[in-house]
């Protein structure tokens, strides 16, 4: 007689999932806020909304995203404690562009086989990034999908909720002709364009992750796994510093992710205005040039796929530019004026000139 069917025989190990929860608890406990009610293990995360009563007209903002194929790099290197920054950055930095403070976040991890230590390392990175963003990690889900994913494969996604005062929302309606565009340096590729990056380095160039690359000053794997810079807390503080008075000179922000600099910035530019960006105001990190060189990737294709060294952009009155640059420098975020808003209609963003060498 054949063995009786069971969940374990089908490839799902409930005990391993329970062990993963135990291992991640210490990290989740660090990613909290005073408003969090209860702990890990409930069916839903609870957040005390009493604080919202102090708002005149609170608007809730929500965002969801994943890491993308960068997870393949983490899996190949067997290093899983940094991609949480990629997840959190992709989610909370979409919230902050409208001026919203990210309050809490949940994550979802699906894998072919639950390895408790690996899951705990992923959650460790998510929790540490939540601490850096000032948001609480209030819950999540780990799912085992044998047959759909290989034993060593996983994918990660998350969602966050934030709040902003209705009359303080940043966006296109605040942007004016004469505003300047302030770029904030990225830490590298962040978490976008990895399908192109992997194709170039692995399929075309046949490079390996342990290859020492003189132009990069380290191995290819180290650079490809560099965590996404999480801007949320720093940008919120910048908004509070600059827009504390009547003038409110910081008008809009844009998170430079999939689609590149021009397409993302255009999302916060009104149809009656346009933007000129001067490439000569910065030098992209060597990794961007290598992708272009080894893959014979045309510059327009690079620019619509990768962030090219600028991960976040602010649009503000020129009178506030120096103060913004100094405030960001104090937070170890290099920033520079890279362009201006013009009265030309169209709502377009044009990149002009050549990048500085």
XYZ file of C-alpha atoms in Angstrom:
357
model
C 0.000 0.000 0.000
C 1.401 3.419 -0.915
C 2.270 5.981 1.724
C -0.561 8.231 2.792
C -0.575 11.687 1.288
C 0.372 14.583 3.565
C 1.320 18.242 3.328
C 4.930 17.333 4.158
C 4.997 14.631 1.467
C 3.722 17.243 -0.994
C 6.707 19.414 -0.129
C 5.383 21.854 2.480
C 7.140 21.849 5.864
C 4.971 23.650 8.421
C 7.522 23.095 11.196
C 10.207 24.840 9.136
C 7.878 27.810 8.735
C 7.343 27.955 12.484
C 11.100 27.821 13.034
C 11.581 30.703 10.581
C 9.100 32.820 12.555
C 11.016 32.156 15.765
C 14.313 33.157 14.155
C 12.937 36.405 12.716
C 11.189 37.619 15.863
C 14.191 39.470 17.289
C 14.599 41.472 14.087
C 10.928 42.314 13.685
C 10.846 43.498 17.301
C 13.383 46.201 16.396
C 11.293 47.529 13.496
C 8.514 49.044 15.546
C 6.842 52.309 16.475
C 4.902 53.348 19.577
C 1.639 52.949 17.639
C 2.144 49.224 17.025
C -0.282 47.065 19.037
C 0.537 43.438 19.805
C 3.359 41.381 18.394
C 4.253 38.948 15.650
C 2.018 35.935 15.125
C -1.477 37.351 14.777
C -3.603 37.150 11.666
C -3.208 40.892 11.117
C -0.845 43.610 12.244
C -2.442 46.255 14.442
C -1.559 49.938 14.395
C -3.111 52.527 16.712
C -4.575 55.240 14.475
C -5.237 57.639 17.366
C -2.253 59.692 16.238
C -4.128 60.597 13.069
C -6.615 62.636 15.100
C -3.972 65.359 15.364
C -4.144 65.873 11.597
C -6.489 68.443 10.118
C -7.273 66.226 7.126
C -5.100 63.108 7.013
C -4.709 61.337 3.695
C -3.575 57.723 3.752
C -1.046 56.755 1.103
C -0.236 53.189 0.112
C 2.409 51.554 -2.054
C 3.434 48.027 -2.973
C 6.411 46.615 -4.843
C 8.936 43.816 -5.026
C 12.674 43.456 -5.481
C 12.653 42.038 -8.982
C 15.319 39.795 -10.438
C 17.989 41.176 -8.100
C 16.932 38.297 -5.837
C 18.734 35.987 -8.291
C 22.025 37.673 -7.346
C 21.361 37.181 -3.628
C 20.538 33.522 -4.243
C 23.686 32.913 -6.283
C 25.876 34.562 -3.647
C 23.933 32.912 -0.799
C 23.716 36.316 0.876
C 20.213 37.257 1.914
C 20.479 39.941 4.613
C 20.706 43.020 2.355
C 17.905 42.657 -0.189
C 15.450 43.809 2.465
C 16.802 47.304 1.865
C 15.890 46.941 -1.790
C 12.338 45.949 -0.896
C 11.805 48.672 1.687
C 13.418 51.337 -0.486
C 11.217 50.489 -3.462
C 8.086 50.761 -1.307
C 8.558 53.560 1.237
C 10.372 55.890 -1.140
C 7.343 55.811 -3.409
C 5.304 57.072 -0.446
C 7.614 59.898 0.562
C 7.491 61.592 -2.843
C 4.007 62.904 -2.044
C 5.176 63.951 1.422
C 3.701 60.946 3.223
C 5.328 59.489 6.320
C 5.479 55.684 6.006
C 3.790 54.294 9.126
C 3.841 50.537 8.755
C 4.784 47.803 6.324
C 4.093 44.116 5.683
C 6.120 41.661 3.604
C 5.473 38.496 1.619
C 8.103 35.839 0.954
C 7.393 32.831 -1.246
C 9.941 30.062 -1.709
C 10.257 26.567 -3.074
C 11.430 25.250 0.284
C 11.477 27.098 3.602
C 15.000 27.246 4.993
C 14.428 29.012 8.337
C 17.859 30.618 8.450
C 17.490 32.070 4.953
C 14.008 33.448 5.654
C 15.260 34.978 8.900
C 18.124 36.684 7.058
C 15.735 38.160 4.497
C 13.476 39.490 7.255
C 16.513 40.808 9.143
C 17.331 43.045 6.177
C 13.713 44.166 5.821
C 13.521 45.021 9.526
C 16.807 46.933 9.517
C 15.681 48.935 6.509
C 12.346 49.671 8.204
C 14.262 51.045 11.186
C 16.247 53.276 8.832
C 13.017 54.455 7.186
C 11.261 55.065 10.510
C 8.465 52.656 9.645
C 7.149 49.650 11.552
C 7.188 46.090 10.241
C 3.837 44.888 11.581
C 3.526 41.510 9.898
C 4.123 39.339 6.896
C 3.681 35.967 5.284
C 6.042 33.170 4.305
C 4.663 30.695 1.769
C 6.190 27.450 0.533
C 5.460 26.747 -3.150
C 7.050 23.404 -4.121
C 6.695 22.672 -7.811
C 6.319 26.348 -8.626
C 9.725 27.453 -7.361
C 12.927 25.458 -6.962
C 14.036 24.657 -3.421
C 16.622 27.461 -3.366
C 14.445 30.056 -5.128
C 12.332 32.764 -3.527
C 10.651 36.037 -4.306
C 9.863 38.920 -1.975
C 7.224 41.659 -2.061
C 5.851 44.179 0.386
C 3.348 46.941 0.974
C 3.336 50.017 3.177
C 0.871 52.627 4.360
C 1.680 56.248 5.153
C -0.055 59.485 6.007
C 0.211 63.084 4.829
C -1.708 66.255 5.619
C -4.017 67.004 2.673
C -2.815 70.577 2.193
C 0.847 69.489 2.350
C 0.778 66.918 -0.444
C 3.682 67.401 -2.860
C 3.132 67.082 -6.589
C 2.850 68.531 -10.045
C 0.316 71.209 -9.089
C 2.981 72.935 -6.963
C 5.715 72.989 -9.621
C 6.506 76.377 -11.176
C 8.617 77.613 -14.080
C 12.020 78.577 -12.713
C 12.128 75.764 -10.162
C 15.364 73.805 -10.052
C 15.755 70.048 -10.096
C 17.872 68.613 -7.297
C 19.282 65.100 -7.759
C 20.186 62.837 -4.849
C 22.883 60.246 -5.419
C 21.955 56.590 -5.615
C 24.032 53.881 -3.949
C 24.314 52.094 -7.276
C 21.873 50.202 -9.456
C 19.316 50.007 -6.626
C 16.699 47.406 -7.652
C 15.756 48.200 -11.236
C 16.989 46.985 -14.596
C 18.460 43.714 -13.339
C 17.033 41.705 -16.217
C 19.152 43.849 -18.547
C 22.131 43.854 -16.169
C 22.092 40.068 -15.781
C 21.738 39.597 -19.530
C 24.732 41.840 -20.198
C 27.121 40.424 -17.590
C 26.136 36.759 -17.576
C 24.748 35.985 -21.042
C 26.803 38.316 -23.225
C 30.046 38.982 -21.314
C 30.091 35.582 -19.544
C 31.345 37.209 -16.347
C 30.998 35.531 -12.963
C 29.949 37.160 -9.711
C 33.354 36.546 -8.103
C 35.188 38.357 -10.900
C 37.399 41.165 -9.607
C 36.672 44.243 -11.711
C 39.316 47.004 -11.495
C 36.857 49.680 -12.618
C 34.590 48.754 -9.719
C 37.298 48.291 -7.120
C 35.731 45.023 -5.946
C 33.939 41.971 -7.280
C 31.023 42.153 -9.668
C 28.814 40.397 -7.124
C 29.529 42.954 -4.410
C 28.488 45.805 -6.677
C 25.386 44.081 -8.034
C 24.207 43.307 -4.497
C 24.817 46.825 -3.139
C 21.644 47.677 -1.181
C 19.243 50.344 -2.361
C 19.610 53.669 -0.564
C 16.522 54.297 1.578
C 15.681 58.008 1.315
C 12.343 58.170 3.153
C 13.344 59.430 6.581
C 15.891 61.891 5.201
C 13.445 63.262 2.642
C 10.728 63.662 5.266
C 13.124 65.629 7.440
C 14.090 67.742 4.431
C 10.419 68.475 3.689
C 9.834 69.443 7.307
C 12.869 71.728 7.366
C 12.138 73.517 4.091
C 8.331 73.620 4.139
C 7.873 74.565 7.767
C 6.822 78.141 6.940
C 4.369 79.804 4.599
C 6.531 79.605 1.460
C 6.907 75.816 1.224
C 9.662 75.950 -1.434
C 9.931 72.181 -1.899
C 7.266 71.471 -4.490
C 7.620 67.891 -5.717
C 9.751 64.764 -5.507
C 10.283 61.796 -7.788
C 11.637 58.338 -7.012
C 13.880 57.226 -9.890
C 13.034 53.557 -10.429
C 11.859 51.520 -13.426
C 11.616 53.784 -16.448
C 14.642 55.860 -15.520
C 15.227 59.525 -14.750
C 13.166 61.252 -17.439
C 10.039 59.097 -17.271
C 9.794 59.194 -13.483
C 10.459 62.920 -13.183
C 7.855 63.605 -15.887
C 5.214 62.095 -13.585
C 5.422 65.194 -11.354
C 5.710 67.838 -14.084
C 2.496 69.609 -15.195
C 1.554 69.561 -18.878
C 2.112 73.316 -19.288
C 5.791 73.095 -18.230
C 8.895 71.106 -19.181
C 12.287 70.258 -17.698
C 15.850 70.441 -18.998
C 18.419 68.210 -17.295
C 22.153 68.812 -17.730
C 24.010 65.491 -17.742
C 27.336 67.265 -17.238
C 26.419 68.011 -13.612
C 27.297 64.485 -12.486
C 29.343 61.373 -13.221
C 27.478 58.047 -13.086
C 29.241 55.283 -11.156
C 31.381 52.904 -13.265
C 28.796 50.105 -13.125
C 26.477 52.077 -15.420
C 29.171 52.567 -18.032
C 30.118 48.900 -17.902
C 26.558 47.831 -18.626
C 26.538 50.109 -21.650
C 29.973 49.063 -22.877
C 29.727 45.289 -22.463
C 26.169 45.107 -23.711
C 26.533 47.670 -26.476
C 23.505 49.337 -24.895
C 22.569 52.689 -26.403
C 22.466 55.638 -23.999
C 18.687 56.190 -24.366
C 18.121 52.539 -23.469
C 20.399 52.826 -20.432
C 18.644 55.976 -19.270
C 15.158 54.506 -19.509
C 16.223 51.365 -17.640
C 18.705 52.435 -14.932
C 18.851 55.344 -12.482
C 22.273 56.453 -13.807
C 23.409 57.559 -10.356
C 20.413 59.601 -9.187
C 17.890 57.688 -7.090
C 15.655 60.508 -5.880
C 14.855 63.969 -7.239
C 13.382 67.087 -5.645
C 11.832 70.004 -7.512
C 12.083 73.217 -5.529
C 12.407 76.964 -5.613
C 16.019 77.934 -6.426
C 16.211 79.973 -3.217
C 16.076 76.736 -1.208
C 18.584 74.727 -3.247
C 21.680 75.464 -1.166
C 19.887 74.729 2.095
C 18.602 71.440 0.674
C 22.064 70.377 -0.513
C 23.567 71.161 2.897
C 20.784 69.355 4.756
C 21.225 66.243 2.630
C 25.009 66.355 2.926
C 24.594 66.305 6.709
C 22.717 63.025 6.195
C 25.490 61.622 3.955
C 23.438 61.985 0.788
C 25.309 63.808 -1.999
C 22.951 66.128 -3.880
C 23.341 68.653 -6.678
C 21.290 70.922 -8.934
C 21.002 69.106 -12.255
C 18.346 71.023 -14.162
C 15.507 73.496 -14.281
C 11.807 73.737 -15.001
C 10.956 75.837 -18.040
C 7.771 77.490 -19.297
C 7.760 75.369 -22.466
C 4.567 73.304 -22.612
C 4.536 69.543 -22.975
C 5.306 68.097 -19.541
C 8.474 66.537 -20.950
C 11.910 65.971 -19.446
C 14.908 66.326 -21.783
C 18.409 65.157 -20.849
C 21.028 67.294 -22.574
C 24.817 67.243 -22.950
C 27.217 64.510 -21.902
C 27.900 63.028 -18.479
C 31.003 64.352 -16.735
C 34.003 62.049 -16.871
